[in-house]
mmCIF file of C-alpha atoms in Angstrom:
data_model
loop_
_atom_site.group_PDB
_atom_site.id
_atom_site.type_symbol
_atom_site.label_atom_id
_atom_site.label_comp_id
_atom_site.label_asym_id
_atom_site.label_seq_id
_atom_site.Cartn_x
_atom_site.Cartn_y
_atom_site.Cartn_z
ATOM 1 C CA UNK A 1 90.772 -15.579 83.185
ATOM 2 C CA UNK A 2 94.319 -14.967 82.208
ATOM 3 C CA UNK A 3 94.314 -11.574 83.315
ATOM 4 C CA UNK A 4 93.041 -12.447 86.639
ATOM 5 C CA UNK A 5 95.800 -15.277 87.376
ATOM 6 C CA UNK A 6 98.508 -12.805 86.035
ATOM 7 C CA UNK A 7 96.832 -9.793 88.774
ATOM 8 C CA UNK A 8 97.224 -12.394 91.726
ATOM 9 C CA UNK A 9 99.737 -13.924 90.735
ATOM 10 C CA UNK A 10 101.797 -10.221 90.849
ATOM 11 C CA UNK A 11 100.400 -10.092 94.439
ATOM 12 C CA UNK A 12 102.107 -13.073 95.790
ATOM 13 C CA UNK A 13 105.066 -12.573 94.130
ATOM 14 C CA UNK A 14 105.568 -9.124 95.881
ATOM 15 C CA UNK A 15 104.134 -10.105 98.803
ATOM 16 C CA UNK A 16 107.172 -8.952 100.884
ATOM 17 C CA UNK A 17 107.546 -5.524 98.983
ATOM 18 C CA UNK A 18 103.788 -5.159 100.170
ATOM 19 C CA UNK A 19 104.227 -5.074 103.792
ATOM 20 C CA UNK A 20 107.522 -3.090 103.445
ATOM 21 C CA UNK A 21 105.580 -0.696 101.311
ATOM 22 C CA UNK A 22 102.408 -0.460 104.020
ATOM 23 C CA UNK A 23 104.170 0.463 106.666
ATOM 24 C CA UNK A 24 106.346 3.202 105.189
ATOM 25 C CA UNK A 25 103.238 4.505 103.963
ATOM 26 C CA UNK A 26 101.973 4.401 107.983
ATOM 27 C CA UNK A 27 104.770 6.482 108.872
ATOM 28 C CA UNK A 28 104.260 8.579 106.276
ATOM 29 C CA UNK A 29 101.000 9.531 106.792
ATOM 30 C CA UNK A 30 101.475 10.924 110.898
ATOM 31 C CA UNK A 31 105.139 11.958 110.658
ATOM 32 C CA UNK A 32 104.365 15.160 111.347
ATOM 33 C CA UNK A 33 101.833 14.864 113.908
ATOM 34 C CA UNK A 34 102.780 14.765 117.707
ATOM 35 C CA UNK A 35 100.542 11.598 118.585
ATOM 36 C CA UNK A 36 101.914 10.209 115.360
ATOM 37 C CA UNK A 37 100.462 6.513 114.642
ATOM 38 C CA UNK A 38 98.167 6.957 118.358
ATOM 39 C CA UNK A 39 95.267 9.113 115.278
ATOM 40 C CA UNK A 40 94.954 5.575 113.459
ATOM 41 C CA UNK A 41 92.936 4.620 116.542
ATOM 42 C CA UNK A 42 91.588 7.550 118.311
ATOM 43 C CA UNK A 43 89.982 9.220 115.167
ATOM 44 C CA UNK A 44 87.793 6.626 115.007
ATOM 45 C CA UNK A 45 87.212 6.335 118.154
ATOM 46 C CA UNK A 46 86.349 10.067 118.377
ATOM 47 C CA UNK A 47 83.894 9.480 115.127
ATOM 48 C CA UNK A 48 82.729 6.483 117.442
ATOM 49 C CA UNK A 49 81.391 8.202 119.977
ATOM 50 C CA UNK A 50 79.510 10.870 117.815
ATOM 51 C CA UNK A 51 77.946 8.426 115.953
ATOM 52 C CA UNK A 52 76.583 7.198 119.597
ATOM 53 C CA UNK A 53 75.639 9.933 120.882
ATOM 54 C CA UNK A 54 73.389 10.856 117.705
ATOM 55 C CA UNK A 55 72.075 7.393 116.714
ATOM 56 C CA UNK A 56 72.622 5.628 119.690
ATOM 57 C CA UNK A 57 71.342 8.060 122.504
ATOM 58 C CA UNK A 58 69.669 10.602 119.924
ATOM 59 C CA UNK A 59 67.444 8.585 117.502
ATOM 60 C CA UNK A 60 67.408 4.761 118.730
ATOM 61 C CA UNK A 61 67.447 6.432 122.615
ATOM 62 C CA UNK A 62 69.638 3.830 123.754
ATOM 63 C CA UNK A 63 67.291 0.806 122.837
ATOM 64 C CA UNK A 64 68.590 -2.553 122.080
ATOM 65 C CA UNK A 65 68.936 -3.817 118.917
ATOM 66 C CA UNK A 66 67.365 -7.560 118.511
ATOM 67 C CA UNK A 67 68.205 -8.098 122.601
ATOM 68 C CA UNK A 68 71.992 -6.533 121.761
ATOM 69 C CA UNK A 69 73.126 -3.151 123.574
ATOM 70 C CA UNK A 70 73.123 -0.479 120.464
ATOM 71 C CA UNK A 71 77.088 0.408 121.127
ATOM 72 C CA UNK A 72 78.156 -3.468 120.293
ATOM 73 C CA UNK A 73 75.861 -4.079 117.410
ATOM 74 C CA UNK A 74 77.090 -0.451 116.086
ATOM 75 C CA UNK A 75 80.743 -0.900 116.680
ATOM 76 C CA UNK A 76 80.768 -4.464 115.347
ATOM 77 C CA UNK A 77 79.717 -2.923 111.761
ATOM 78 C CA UNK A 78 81.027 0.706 111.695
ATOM 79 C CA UNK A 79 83.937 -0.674 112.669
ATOM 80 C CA UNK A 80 84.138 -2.888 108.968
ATOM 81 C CA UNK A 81 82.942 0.562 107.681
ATOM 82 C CA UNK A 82 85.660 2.625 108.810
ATOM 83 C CA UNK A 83 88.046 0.105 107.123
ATOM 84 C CA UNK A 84 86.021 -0.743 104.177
ATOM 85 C CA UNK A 85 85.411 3.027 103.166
ATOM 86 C CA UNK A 86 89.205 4.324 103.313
ATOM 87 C CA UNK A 87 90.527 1.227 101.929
ATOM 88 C CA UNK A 88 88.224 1.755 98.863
ATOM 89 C CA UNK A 89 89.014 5.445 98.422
ATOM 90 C CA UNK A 90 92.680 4.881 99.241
ATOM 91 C CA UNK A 91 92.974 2.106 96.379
ATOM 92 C CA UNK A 92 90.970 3.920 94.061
ATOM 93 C CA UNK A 93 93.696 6.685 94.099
ATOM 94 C CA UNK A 94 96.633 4.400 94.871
ATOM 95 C CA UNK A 95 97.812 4.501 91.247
ATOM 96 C CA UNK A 96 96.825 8.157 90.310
ATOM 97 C CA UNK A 97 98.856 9.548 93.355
ATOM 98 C CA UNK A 98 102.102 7.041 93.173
ATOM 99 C CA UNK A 99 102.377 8.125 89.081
ATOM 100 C CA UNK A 100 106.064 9.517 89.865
ATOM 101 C CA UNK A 101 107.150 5.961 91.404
ATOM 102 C CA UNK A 102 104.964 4.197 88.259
ATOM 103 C CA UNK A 103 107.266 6.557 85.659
ATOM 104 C CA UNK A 104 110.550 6.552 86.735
ATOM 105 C CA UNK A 105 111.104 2.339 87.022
ATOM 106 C CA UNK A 106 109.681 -1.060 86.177
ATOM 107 C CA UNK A 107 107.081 -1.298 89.238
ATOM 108 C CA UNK A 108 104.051 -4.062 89.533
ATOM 109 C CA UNK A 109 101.073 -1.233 89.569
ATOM 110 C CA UNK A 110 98.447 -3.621 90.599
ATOM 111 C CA UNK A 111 100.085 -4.288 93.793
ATOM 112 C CA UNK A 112 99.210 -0.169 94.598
ATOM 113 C CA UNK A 113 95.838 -0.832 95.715
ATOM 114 C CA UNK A 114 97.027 -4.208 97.932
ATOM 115 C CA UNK A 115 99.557 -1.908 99.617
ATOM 116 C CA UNK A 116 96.729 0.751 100.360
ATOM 117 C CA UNK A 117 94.004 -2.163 102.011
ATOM 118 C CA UNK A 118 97.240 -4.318 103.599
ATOM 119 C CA UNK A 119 98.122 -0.769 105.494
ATOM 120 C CA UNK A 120 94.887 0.281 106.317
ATOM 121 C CA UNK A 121 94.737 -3.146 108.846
ATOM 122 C CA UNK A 122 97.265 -1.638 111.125
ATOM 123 C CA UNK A 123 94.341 0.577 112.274
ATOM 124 C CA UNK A 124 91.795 -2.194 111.693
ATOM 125 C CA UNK A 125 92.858 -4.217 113.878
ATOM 126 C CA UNK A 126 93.404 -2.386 117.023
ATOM 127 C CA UNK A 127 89.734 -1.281 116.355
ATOM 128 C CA UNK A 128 88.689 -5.182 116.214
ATOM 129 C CA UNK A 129 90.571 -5.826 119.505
ATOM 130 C CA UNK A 130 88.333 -2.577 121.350
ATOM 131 C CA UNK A 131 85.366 -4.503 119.741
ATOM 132 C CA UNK A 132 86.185 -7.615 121.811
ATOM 133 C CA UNK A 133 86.700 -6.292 124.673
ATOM 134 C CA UNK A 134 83.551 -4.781 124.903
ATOM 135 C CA UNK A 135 81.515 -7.475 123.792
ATOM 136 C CA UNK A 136 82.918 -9.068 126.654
ATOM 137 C CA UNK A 137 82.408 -6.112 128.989
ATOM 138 C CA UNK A 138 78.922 -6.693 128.295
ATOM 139 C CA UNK A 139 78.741 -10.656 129.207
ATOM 140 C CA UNK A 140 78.447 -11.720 125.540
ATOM 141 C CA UNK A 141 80.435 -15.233 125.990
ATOM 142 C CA UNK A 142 83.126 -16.121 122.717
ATOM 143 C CA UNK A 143 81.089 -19.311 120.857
ATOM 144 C CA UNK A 144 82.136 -21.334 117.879
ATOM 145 C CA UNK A 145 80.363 -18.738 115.689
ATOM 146 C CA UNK A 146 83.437 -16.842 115.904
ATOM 147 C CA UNK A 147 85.476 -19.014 114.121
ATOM 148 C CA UNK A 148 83.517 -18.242 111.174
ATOM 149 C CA UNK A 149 84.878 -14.350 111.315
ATOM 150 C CA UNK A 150 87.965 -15.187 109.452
ATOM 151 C CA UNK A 151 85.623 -16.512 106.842
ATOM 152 C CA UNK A 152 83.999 -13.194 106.241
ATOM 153 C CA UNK A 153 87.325 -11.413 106.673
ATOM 154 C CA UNK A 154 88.340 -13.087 103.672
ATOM 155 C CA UNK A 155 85.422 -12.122 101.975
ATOM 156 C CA UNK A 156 86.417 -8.697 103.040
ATOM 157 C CA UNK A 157 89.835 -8.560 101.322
ATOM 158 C CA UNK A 158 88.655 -10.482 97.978
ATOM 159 C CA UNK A 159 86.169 -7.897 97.804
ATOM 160 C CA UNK A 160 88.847 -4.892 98.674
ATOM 161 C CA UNK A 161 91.195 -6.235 96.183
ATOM 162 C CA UNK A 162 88.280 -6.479 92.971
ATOM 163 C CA UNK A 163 86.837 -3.385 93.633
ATOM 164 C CA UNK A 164 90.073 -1.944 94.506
ATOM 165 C CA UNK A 165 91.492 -3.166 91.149
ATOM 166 C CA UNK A 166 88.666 -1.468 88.849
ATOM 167 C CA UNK A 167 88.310 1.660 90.852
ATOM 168 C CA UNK A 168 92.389 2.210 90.805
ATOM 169 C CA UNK A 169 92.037 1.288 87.045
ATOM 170 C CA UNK A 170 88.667 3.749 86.519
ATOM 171 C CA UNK A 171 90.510 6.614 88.657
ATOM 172 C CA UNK A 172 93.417 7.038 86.219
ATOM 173 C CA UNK A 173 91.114 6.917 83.249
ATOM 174 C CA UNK A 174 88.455 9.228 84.420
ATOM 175 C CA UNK A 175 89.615 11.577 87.253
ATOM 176 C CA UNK A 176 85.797 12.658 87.997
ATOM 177 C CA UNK A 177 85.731 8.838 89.155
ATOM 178 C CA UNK A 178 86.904 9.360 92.382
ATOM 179 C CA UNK A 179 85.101 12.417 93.500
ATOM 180 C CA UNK A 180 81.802 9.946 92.377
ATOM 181 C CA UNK A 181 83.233 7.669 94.438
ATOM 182 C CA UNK A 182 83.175 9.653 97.393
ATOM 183 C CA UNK A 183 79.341 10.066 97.222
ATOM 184 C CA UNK A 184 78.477 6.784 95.998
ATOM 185 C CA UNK A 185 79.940 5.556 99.539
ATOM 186 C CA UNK A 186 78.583 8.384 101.622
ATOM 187 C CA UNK A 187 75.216 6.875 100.760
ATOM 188 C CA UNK A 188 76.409 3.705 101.404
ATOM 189 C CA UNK A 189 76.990 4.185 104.844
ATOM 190 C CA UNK A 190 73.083 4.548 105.166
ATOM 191 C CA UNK A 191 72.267 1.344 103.668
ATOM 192 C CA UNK A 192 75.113 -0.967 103.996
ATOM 193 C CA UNK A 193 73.788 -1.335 107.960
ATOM 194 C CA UNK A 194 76.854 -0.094 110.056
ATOM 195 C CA UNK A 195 74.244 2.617 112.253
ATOM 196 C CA UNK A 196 70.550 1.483 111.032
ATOM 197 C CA UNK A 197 69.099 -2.238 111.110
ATOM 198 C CA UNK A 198 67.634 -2.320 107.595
ATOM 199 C CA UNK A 199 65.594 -5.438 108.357
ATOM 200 C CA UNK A 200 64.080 -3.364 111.622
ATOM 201 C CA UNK A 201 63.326 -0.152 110.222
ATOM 202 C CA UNK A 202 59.894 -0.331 108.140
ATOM 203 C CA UNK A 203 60.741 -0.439 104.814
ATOM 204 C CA UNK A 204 58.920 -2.671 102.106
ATOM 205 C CA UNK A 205 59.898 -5.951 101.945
ATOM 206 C CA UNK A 206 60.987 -6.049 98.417
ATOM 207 C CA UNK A 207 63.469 -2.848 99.017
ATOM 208 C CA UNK A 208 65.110 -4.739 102.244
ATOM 209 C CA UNK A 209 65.749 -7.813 99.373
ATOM 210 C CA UNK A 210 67.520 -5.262 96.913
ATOM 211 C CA UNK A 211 69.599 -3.603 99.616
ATOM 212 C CA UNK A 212 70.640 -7.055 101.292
ATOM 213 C CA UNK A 213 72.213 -7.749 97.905
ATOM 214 C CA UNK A 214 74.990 -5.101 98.779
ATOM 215 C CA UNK A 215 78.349 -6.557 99.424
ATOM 216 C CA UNK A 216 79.051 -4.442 102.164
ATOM 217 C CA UNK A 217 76.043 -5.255 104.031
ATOM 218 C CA UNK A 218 76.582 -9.129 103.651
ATOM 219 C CA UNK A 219 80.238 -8.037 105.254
ATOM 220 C CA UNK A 220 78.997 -6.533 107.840
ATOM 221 C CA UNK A 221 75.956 -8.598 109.054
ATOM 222 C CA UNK A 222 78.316 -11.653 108.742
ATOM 223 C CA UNK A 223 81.032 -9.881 111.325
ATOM 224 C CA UNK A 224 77.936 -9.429 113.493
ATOM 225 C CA UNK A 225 76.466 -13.119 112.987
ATOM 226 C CA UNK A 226 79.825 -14.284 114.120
ATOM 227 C CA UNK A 227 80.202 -12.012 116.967
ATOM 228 C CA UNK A 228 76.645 -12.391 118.101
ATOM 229 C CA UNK A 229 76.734 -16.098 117.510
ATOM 230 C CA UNK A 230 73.633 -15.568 115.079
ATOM 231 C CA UNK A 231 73.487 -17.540 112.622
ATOM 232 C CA UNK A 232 76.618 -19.428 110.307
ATOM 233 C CA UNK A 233 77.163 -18.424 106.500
ATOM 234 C CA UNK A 234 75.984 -21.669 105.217
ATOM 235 C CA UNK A 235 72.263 -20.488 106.374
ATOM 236 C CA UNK A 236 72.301 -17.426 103.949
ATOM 237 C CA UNK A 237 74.033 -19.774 100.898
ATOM 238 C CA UNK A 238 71.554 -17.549 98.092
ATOM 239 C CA UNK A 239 73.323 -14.189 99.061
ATOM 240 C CA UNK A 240 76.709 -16.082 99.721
ATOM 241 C CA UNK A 241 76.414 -16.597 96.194
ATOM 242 C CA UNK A 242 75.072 -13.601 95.437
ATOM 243 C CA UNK A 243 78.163 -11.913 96.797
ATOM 244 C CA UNK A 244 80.632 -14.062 95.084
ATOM 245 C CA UNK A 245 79.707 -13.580 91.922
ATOM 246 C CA UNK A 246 79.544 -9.832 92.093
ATOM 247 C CA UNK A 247 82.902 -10.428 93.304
ATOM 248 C CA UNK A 248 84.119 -12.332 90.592
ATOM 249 C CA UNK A 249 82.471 -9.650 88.360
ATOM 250 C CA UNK A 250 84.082 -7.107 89.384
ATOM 251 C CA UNK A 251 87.506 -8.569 89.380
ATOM 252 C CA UNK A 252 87.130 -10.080 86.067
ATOM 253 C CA UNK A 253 86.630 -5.963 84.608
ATOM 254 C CA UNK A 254 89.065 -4.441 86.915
ATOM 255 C CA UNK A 255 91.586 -6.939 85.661
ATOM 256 C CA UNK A 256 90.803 -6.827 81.907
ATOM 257 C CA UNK A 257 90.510 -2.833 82.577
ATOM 258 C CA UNK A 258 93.868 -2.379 84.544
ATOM 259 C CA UNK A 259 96.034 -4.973 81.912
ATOM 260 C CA UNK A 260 94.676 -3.217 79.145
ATOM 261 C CA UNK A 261 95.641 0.388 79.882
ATOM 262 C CA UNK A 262 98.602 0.289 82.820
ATOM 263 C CA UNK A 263 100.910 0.423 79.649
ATOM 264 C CA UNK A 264 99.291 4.038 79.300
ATOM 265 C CA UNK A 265 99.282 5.021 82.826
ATOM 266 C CA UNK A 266 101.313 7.810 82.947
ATOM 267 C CA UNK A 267 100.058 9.155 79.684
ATOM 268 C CA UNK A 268 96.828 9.056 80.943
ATOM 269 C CA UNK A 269 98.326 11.055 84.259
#
């Protein structure tokens, strides 16, 4: 538990050096391209409209999904995806690629990964905004269920920041780690929910259970319970639960991981 407090605890005391450090690396990233920070929303916006046009128009042939046009339900949860799956790969390599910073001064490494998910919203967010809008384009009215958004935001980050924590940690230890990674989450995409409705698509009960136990997936149905004023989080308190303490799982082993060896880092490197 100590390690966890002293992990946090390095957060908020660098909060400031966090948000410096996030948008530098913005910059960074589209310097050299013409439309510069513009590609943090029209790439996926671009991936966006293939995914419609294949799933969408191609397989679901433009039907509804539980009385909701297929481009809203899809863009509430791909739109967690997009953000979800670059924040985990950036954070798992946050460490691995920032080794010269890490070796030449005194640095708090466990704030690499926070710096990786806190930049990542500048692109998020924008996206979230275009989400909005066309809910309301298509005359779905704002309802109290949208308070409880911020709720599964949160849940969002917490998860981020564990998983980012132990897969930063893992990455530096085991290079092979990351390229795992990689595929781990491209089959993720098919059953965390952001293009297919699990619950709507045939498959045995028992396996719908099992893959409803993925964090990701309670992420993303919650966005669209909130958008969609479905249901509120308190109804589904078993995989609330559920969620939480895979949370607290995982941050409990990245943090005993990532204080036992960031001594080592660079040797490691």
């Amino acid at each position: 538990m100590k390690e966890i407090v002293a992990v946090i605890k390095e957060q908020f005391q660098h909060l400031g050096m966090i948000f410096r450090m996030s948008r530098y690396e913005d910059k960074a990233t589209y310097q050299s391209h013409y439309l510069g920070l513009a590609w943090q929303i029209l790439n996926p916006v671009i991936q966006i409209g293939i995914y419609y046009l294949v799933f969408g128009i191609g397989v679901n042939q433009g039907r509804e999904i539980s009385g909701v046009p297929f481009i809203v339900w899809m863009l509430i949860g791909i739109t967690a995806w997009f953000y979800i799956n670059s924040s985990i790969l950036g954070a798992s390599n946050s460490i691995h690629r920032q080794v010269g910073m890490v070796a030449k001064m005194k640095f708090p490494v466990s704030v690499l990964p926070t710096i990786n998910i806190v930049s990542n919203l500048s692109s998020y967010f924008p996206m979230v905004a275009i989400v909005i809008g066309t809910i309301l384009a298509f005359g779905i009215s704002p309802s109290l269920y949208w308070l409880q958004y911020f709720y599964y935001f949160f849940c969002m980050i917490a998860f981020l920041f564990a998983f980012g924590i132990l897969n930063a940690t893992i990455t530096v230890l085991i290079r092979d780690y990351h390229i795992f990674l990689q595929s781990v989450l491209r089959l993720l995409f098919y059953v965390s929910g952001p293009i297919w409705d699990i619950q709507n698509r045939n498959l045995p009960s028992g396996l719908v259970k099992i893959l409803r136990l993925n964090p990701v997936y309670y992420i993303i149905e919650g966005f669209r319970d909130s958008l969609l004023s479905r249901q509120w989080f308190w109804e589904k308190t078993t995989y609330g639960l559920i969620f939480w303490g895979i949370v607290f799982i995982i941050l409990i082993l990245g943090s005993h991981l990532h204080m036992k060896f960031r001594a080592k880092f660079v040797d490691y490197i």
